[in-house]
Amino acid sequence: MRLHLFNPEHDLALAADKSRFTAPHAARQLRSDLAFIPAFWASPGDAVLVNDAVLAREQARRLSSRLEQVGIHARIQGSYVEPHDLSVLCGGEWCPWGWDRSVRSEIQLMGAPVAVLPSDSQLSTWRELSHRRLSVLVLSHLKFKGMVGESMECFTEQEIDYCCHTWNRIVIKAPWSSSGRGVRFVDAETFSDNIRGWIRNTLSQQGSVMIEPYYNKVKDFGMEFMVDSEGKVGYCGLSLFSTTGSAYTGNLLATEYAKEQLLMPYLSAQVLSRLQNQLSEVLAQTVAPVYQGPIGVDMMVVTGHGSHAFLIHPCVEINLRCTMGHLALALSPHDDHDLQAVMNISFDKHHYHVRISDQSPKTFHQHVSSIHDMSLQ
């Protein structure tokens, strides 16, 4: 039996790197409201840890019913358990949204044997792999025709100033940060004292920042993978999603064929296949030897130049954890190429919800851009 746990504060916990970490209120609210979602990607016989099993079953039923209304049949395969049930379950394999010191301590306090939890050494290795410099390493292996992207790790303000002078408009990223946080878009004119203060604070706390040239983004997409217990990298599928700034706002629910067709104006099926295969090989060499679990690789289509109307940035971000793309794959149709819907995470002033809208792909980005984003402010 596997025991799933939704801990969306994971990226913030990685940055803090503490056994005891108190997440911001928004992150705690998101965790409480969406604790039920792992049941949609769980396997038969798995369990999902929630505070209220009755509420979780009702939330899952409502989401499943809404999916049925738009023609999507999603299976709920995991059962729900509460903390007081864990005395007879803690010997199983734990599968949180993402592993960090804080969630390991939490699980251990609930009675899980040390033998089923990752060691300090493993957690340190996974944290280092979650540093944004991994994207730079992987990106260096994806330099073929139609690809673009570069990045530099900077340790001083002088290095950052050099990048800004070289690239004019830049994106500054903290090594570890959650969706919508830890990213700044600046140029010479907007390089304010507040930005410099944030840079100094980040350099002091995390040791460096990652600097990238700004690209004119046309479309977000990504690829989802899973590393099994034998170190094999399996491809799960495409993720077509939308962001506001750098904050996630929604995913398209569609078959793989339909998603590939939506990308065809920007890259051919051959390039898409080559990118998937090459990325699988690179992850097998760099990550799979020491990590087991889900991986999400964010990409984007950007405006090109000359004979290339569009270019592909094949590795904007790598997440060694579950992603909303994994949830979208679990909720997507599998055999109806014409059936498409939009999944987003909305906030109604009191709670977060998974919303499903039977929008056409043409209105996907316009629709989700108006939704409250998932940044954990």
XYZ file of C-alpha atoms in Angstrom:
377
model
C 0.000 0.000 0.000
C 1.128 3.529 -0.798
C 0.138 6.492 1.378
C -0.322 9.785 -0.461
C -0.146 13.255 1.074
C -0.719 16.630 -0.588
C 1.860 19.145 0.714
C 1.844 22.087 -1.758
C 4.087 24.093 0.587
C 6.908 21.757 -0.479
C 8.870 24.332 -2.533
C 8.815 26.805 0.357
C 9.920 24.043 2.731
C 12.836 23.230 0.425
C 13.999 26.840 0.587
C 13.755 26.855 4.402
C 15.354 23.383 4.701
C 14.115 22.898 8.270
C 12.547 19.953 10.067
C 9.999 22.320 11.588
C 8.583 24.718 9.043
C 5.414 26.791 9.306
C 3.992 27.513 5.867
C 2.163 30.752 5.036
C -1.587 30.741 5.622
C -2.386 30.477 1.889
C -0.276 27.317 1.580
C -1.913 25.745 4.628
C -5.341 26.624 3.236
C -4.500 25.135 -0.150
C -3.276 21.942 1.494
C -6.430 21.605 3.579
C -8.847 22.370 0.749
C -7.239 20.121 -1.884
C -6.017 17.271 0.332
C -8.324 14.882 -1.556
C -6.764 15.208 -5.026
C -4.128 12.422 -4.838
C -6.975 9.889 -4.988
C -7.261 10.658 -8.706
C -3.710 9.526 -9.517
C -3.427 6.875 -6.797
C -3.463 3.160 -7.614
C -6.149 0.736 -6.411
C -5.521 -0.102 -2.771
C -3.640 3.145 -2.034
C -4.671 5.531 0.733
C -4.740 9.342 0.874
C -4.144 11.139 4.168
C -6.744 13.828 4.953
C -8.037 15.492 8.104
C -11.688 14.713 7.288
C -12.342 11.566 5.226
C -16.081 12.248 4.880
C -15.439 15.727 3.472
C -12.690 14.443 1.168
C -14.970 11.765 -0.299
C -17.638 14.400 -0.937
C -15.130 16.769 -2.579
C -13.866 13.959 -4.819
C -17.429 12.967 -5.685
C -18.297 16.550 -6.669
C -15.210 16.864 -8.861
C -15.912 13.498 -10.480
C -19.530 14.532 -11.088
C -18.455 17.811 -12.689
C -16.064 15.926 -14.959
C -18.913 13.601 -15.962
C -20.976 16.653 -16.936
C -18.357 17.626 -19.513
C -17.963 14.024 -20.678
C -14.806 12.982 -18.802
C -14.808 9.758 -16.781
C -12.122 10.027 -14.092
C -11.611 7.154 -11.669
C -11.143 7.665 -7.927
C -8.867 4.799 -6.996
C -7.512 5.760 -3.583
C -9.350 5.575 -0.268
C -9.176 8.246 2.440
C -7.661 7.850 5.876
C -7.339 10.238 8.798
C -4.288 10.617 11.079
C -5.811 8.444 13.810
C -6.021 5.552 11.309
C -2.294 5.535 10.670
C -1.319 3.216 13.525
C -2.098 0.259 11.266
C -0.969 1.848 8.006
C 2.364 3.538 8.665
C 4.452 0.626 7.392
C 3.487 1.402 3.794
C 5.325 3.467 1.183
C 4.796 7.195 1.622
C 4.230 9.343 -1.482
C 3.911 13.048 -0.607
C 3.498 15.738 -3.264
C 7.201 16.384 -2.697
C 9.858 15.250 -0.203
C 11.528 17.728 2.160
C 12.731 17.748 5.769
C 9.509 19.226 7.084
C 7.153 16.637 5.585
C 9.455 13.798 6.653
C 9.341 15.045 10.248
C 5.569 15.368 10.035
C 5.173 11.803 8.784
C 7.595 10.489 11.403
C 5.628 12.197 14.182
C 2.529 10.352 12.945
C 4.268 7.077 13.691
C 5.905 6.071 10.425
C 8.977 3.838 10.921
C 12.296 5.490 10.060
C 13.009 2.587 7.701
C 10.248 3.683 5.269
C 11.363 7.335 5.178
C 14.191 8.966 3.184
C 17.480 9.557 4.983
C 19.130 12.926 5.630
C 21.540 12.161 2.804
C 18.730 11.436 0.341
C 16.845 14.580 1.307
C 19.988 16.678 0.842
C 20.602 15.148 -2.579
C 17.014 15.727 -3.693
C 17.125 19.316 -2.440
C 20.288 19.986 -4.421
C 18.654 18.461 -7.512
C 15.688 20.787 -6.945
C 18.009 23.812 -7.193
C 17.292 25.731 -10.388
C 20.824 25.064 -11.618
C 19.608 21.579 -12.618
C 17.595 23.274 -15.376
C 20.805 24.814 -16.712
C 22.521 21.432 -16.800
C 19.605 19.738 -18.556
C 19.204 22.650 -20.962
C 22.792 22.221 -22.120
C 21.851 18.767 -23.476
C 18.871 20.055 -25.470
C 20.639 22.331 -27.942
C 19.295 21.326 -31.332
C 17.602 23.210 -34.164
C 14.607 25.249 -33.069
C 15.632 25.284 -29.391
C 16.613 28.349 -27.382
C 17.494 29.157 -23.780
C 20.398 30.095 -21.564
C 20.914 30.838 -17.900
C 23.663 31.881 -15.517
C 24.047 31.321 -11.789
C 25.152 34.555 -10.117
C 26.691 34.888 -6.666
C 27.196 38.662 -6.524
C 25.308 41.809 -7.458
C 28.094 42.686 -9.881
C 27.474 39.482 -11.842
C 23.768 40.280 -11.956
C 24.475 43.795 -13.225
C 26.662 42.279 -15.956
C 23.819 39.989 -17.069
C 21.383 42.904 -17.121
C 23.820 44.938 -19.225
C 24.358 41.972 -21.585
C 20.739 40.847 -22.004
C 19.004 44.171 -21.231
C 15.810 42.554 -19.925
C 16.274 39.652 -17.539
C 14.434 37.188 -15.306
C 15.872 36.715 -11.816
C 14.980 33.495 -10.000
C 15.675 32.345 -6.465
C 17.227 28.839 -6.443
C 14.276 27.429 -4.482
C 10.839 29.051 -4.551
C 7.193 28.210 -5.098
C 4.936 29.028 -8.029
C 4.584 32.786 -8.382
C 7.228 33.616 -5.787
C 10.967 34.025 -6.048
C 10.855 35.361 -9.624
C 11.440 38.951 -10.742
C 11.297 40.464 -14.266
C 13.556 43.502 -14.579
C 15.524 45.696 -16.958
C 17.874 48.607 -16.447
C 14.979 51.030 -15.908
C 13.061 48.874 -13.416
C 16.063 47.752 -11.359
C 14.702 49.413 -8.211
C 16.009 49.520 -4.646
C 13.273 47.049 -3.687
C 14.541 44.570 -6.290
C 18.110 45.002 -5.077
C 16.964 44.453 -1.507
C 15.238 41.224 -2.529
C 18.396 40.121 -4.395
C 20.613 40.765 -1.362
C 18.222 38.868 0.875
C 18.100 35.921 -1.539
C 21.897 35.847 -1.926
C 22.246 35.887 1.844
C 19.705 33.095 2.430
C 20.215 30.849 -0.590
C 23.712 31.689 -1.807
C 22.952 32.623 -5.419
C 20.292 33.555 -7.950
C 19.662 32.310 -11.472
C 19.589 34.891 -14.278
C 18.006 34.311 -17.681
C 17.339 36.584 -20.643
C 13.698 37.541 -20.995
C 11.862 35.750 -23.815
C 8.607 36.830 -25.426
C 6.426 33.883 -24.443
C 3.706 32.629 -26.767
C 2.554 29.450 -25.009
C 3.330 27.405 -21.887
C 3.588 23.646 -22.009
C 5.491 20.879 -20.297
C 6.222 17.182 -20.091
C 5.525 14.951 -17.104
C 7.687 11.969 -16.164
C 7.916 9.280 -13.474
C 11.064 7.536 -12.237
C 10.287 4.023 -10.991
C 12.015 1.980 -8.286
C 14.422 0.527 -10.858
C 15.585 3.956 -12.019
C 13.700 3.883 -15.307
C 12.259 7.183 -16.579
C 8.718 6.805 -17.892
C 6.980 9.492 -19.944
C 3.511 10.332 -18.596
C 2.285 12.912 -21.091
C 2.042 16.548 -22.156
C 0.876 19.386 -19.951
C -0.639 22.442 -21.650
C -1.017 25.046 -18.944
C -1.310 28.772 -18.442
C 0.426 31.235 -16.141
C -0.016 34.836 -15.111
C 3.493 36.201 -14.773
C 5.157 33.127 -13.305
C 2.148 31.884 -11.314
C 0.183 28.821 -12.396
C -3.459 29.433 -13.328
C -4.798 26.389 -15.185
C -4.418 23.274 -17.346
C -6.081 22.015 -20.485
C -7.746 18.595 -20.153
C -7.480 16.788 -23.481
C -6.115 13.629 -25.082
C -2.446 13.428 -25.974
C -3.381 13.591 -29.650
C -5.408 16.772 -29.158
C -2.628 18.443 -27.158
C -0.052 17.517 -29.800
C -2.268 19.035 -32.485
C -2.484 22.295 -30.538
C 1.326 22.447 -30.488
C 1.762 21.686 -34.189
C 1.700 25.371 -35.273
C 4.868 25.818 -33.205
C 6.821 22.557 -33.496
C 6.526 19.416 -35.588
C 5.620 15.976 -34.286
C 9.188 14.886 -35.049
C 10.706 17.687 -32.951
C 8.261 16.983 -30.119
C 9.185 13.290 -30.162
C 12.913 14.057 -30.280
C 12.574 16.470 -27.368
C 10.720 13.872 -25.301
C 13.266 11.133 -26.019
C 16.299 13.314 -25.432
C 14.860 14.707 -22.211
C 14.115 11.177 -20.979
C 17.736 10.221 -21.631
C 19.127 13.263 -19.828
C 16.883 12.708 -16.797
C 17.918 9.051 -16.743
C 21.564 10.143 -16.509
C 21.238 13.074 -14.106
C 18.265 12.413 -11.821
C 17.130 8.770 -11.980
C 20.266 7.276 -10.362
C 19.427 9.002 -7.052
C 15.719 9.906 -7.211
C 12.457 7.992 -7.473
C 9.127 9.706 -8.110
C 7.394 12.274 -10.332
C 9.171 14.932 -12.402
C 7.666 17.851 -14.268
C 9.602 19.830 -16.895
C 8.136 23.217 -17.848
C 8.757 24.566 -21.349
C 7.507 27.412 -23.493
C 7.080 28.555 -27.062
C 8.691 31.954 -27.653
C 8.793 34.303 -30.596
C 11.693 33.614 -32.937
C 13.619 35.620 -35.465
C 14.632 35.351 -39.089
C 13.334 32.142 -40.668
C 12.112 30.844 -37.289
C 8.750 32.378 -36.393
C 8.762 30.430 -33.133
C 11.412 28.801 -30.970
C 11.122 26.332 -28.103
C 12.623 26.866 -24.669
C 12.791 23.181 -23.651
C 13.671 23.525 -19.962
C 12.373 26.603 -18.154
C 11.902 24.713 -14.887
C 12.284 21.199 -13.472
C 10.158 20.074 -10.536
C 11.125 16.919 -8.645
C 7.614 16.481 -7.267
C 4.043 16.088 -8.409
C 2.629 18.982 -10.425
C -0.788 20.195 -11.474
C 0.186 18.689 -14.824
C 0.141 15.249 -13.211
C -3.349 15.956 -11.843
C -4.472 17.195 -15.265
C -3.264 13.947 -16.855
C -5.266 11.957 -14.303
C -8.398 13.976 -15.120
C -7.980 14.113 -18.916
C -10.016 12.140 -21.474
C -8.201 9.251 -23.132
C -10.179 8.323 -26.233
C -12.202 11.319 -27.442
C -10.004 13.713 -29.426
C -12.764 16.344 -29.612
C -13.452 16.416 -25.875
C -11.585 19.222 -24.099
C -12.016 21.121 -20.855
C -10.101 23.511 -18.619
C -8.981 22.766 -15.066
C -7.990 25.606 -12.775
C -7.515 26.275 -9.095
C -9.767 29.100 -7.954
C -10.179 30.899 -4.637
C -13.530 32.257 -3.430
C -12.242 34.353 -0.491
C -12.586 31.407 1.861
C -11.440 28.206 0.116
C -9.536 26.842 -2.872
C -11.399 24.679 -5.402
C -10.600 22.599 -8.471
C -12.820 24.072 -11.197
C -13.670 22.349 -14.470
C -14.952 24.391 -17.431
C -15.910 22.984 -20.824
C -14.117 25.782 -22.646
C -12.729 25.431 -26.157
C -8.919 25.452 -26.443
C -9.131 28.738 -28.348
C -10.346 30.482 -25.203
C -8.130 28.526 -22.809
C -5.568 31.225 -22.091
C -8.122 34.040 -21.961
C -10.261 32.053 -19.526
C -7.582 31.011 -17.056
C -5.848 34.379 -17.077
C -8.778 35.782 -15.084
C -8.550 33.082 -12.389
C -6.915 33.655 -9.005
C -3.407 32.247 -9.281
C -1.804 29.602 -7.061
C 1.103 31.670 -5.754
C 1.517 30.984 -2.055
C 1.748 34.564 -0.876
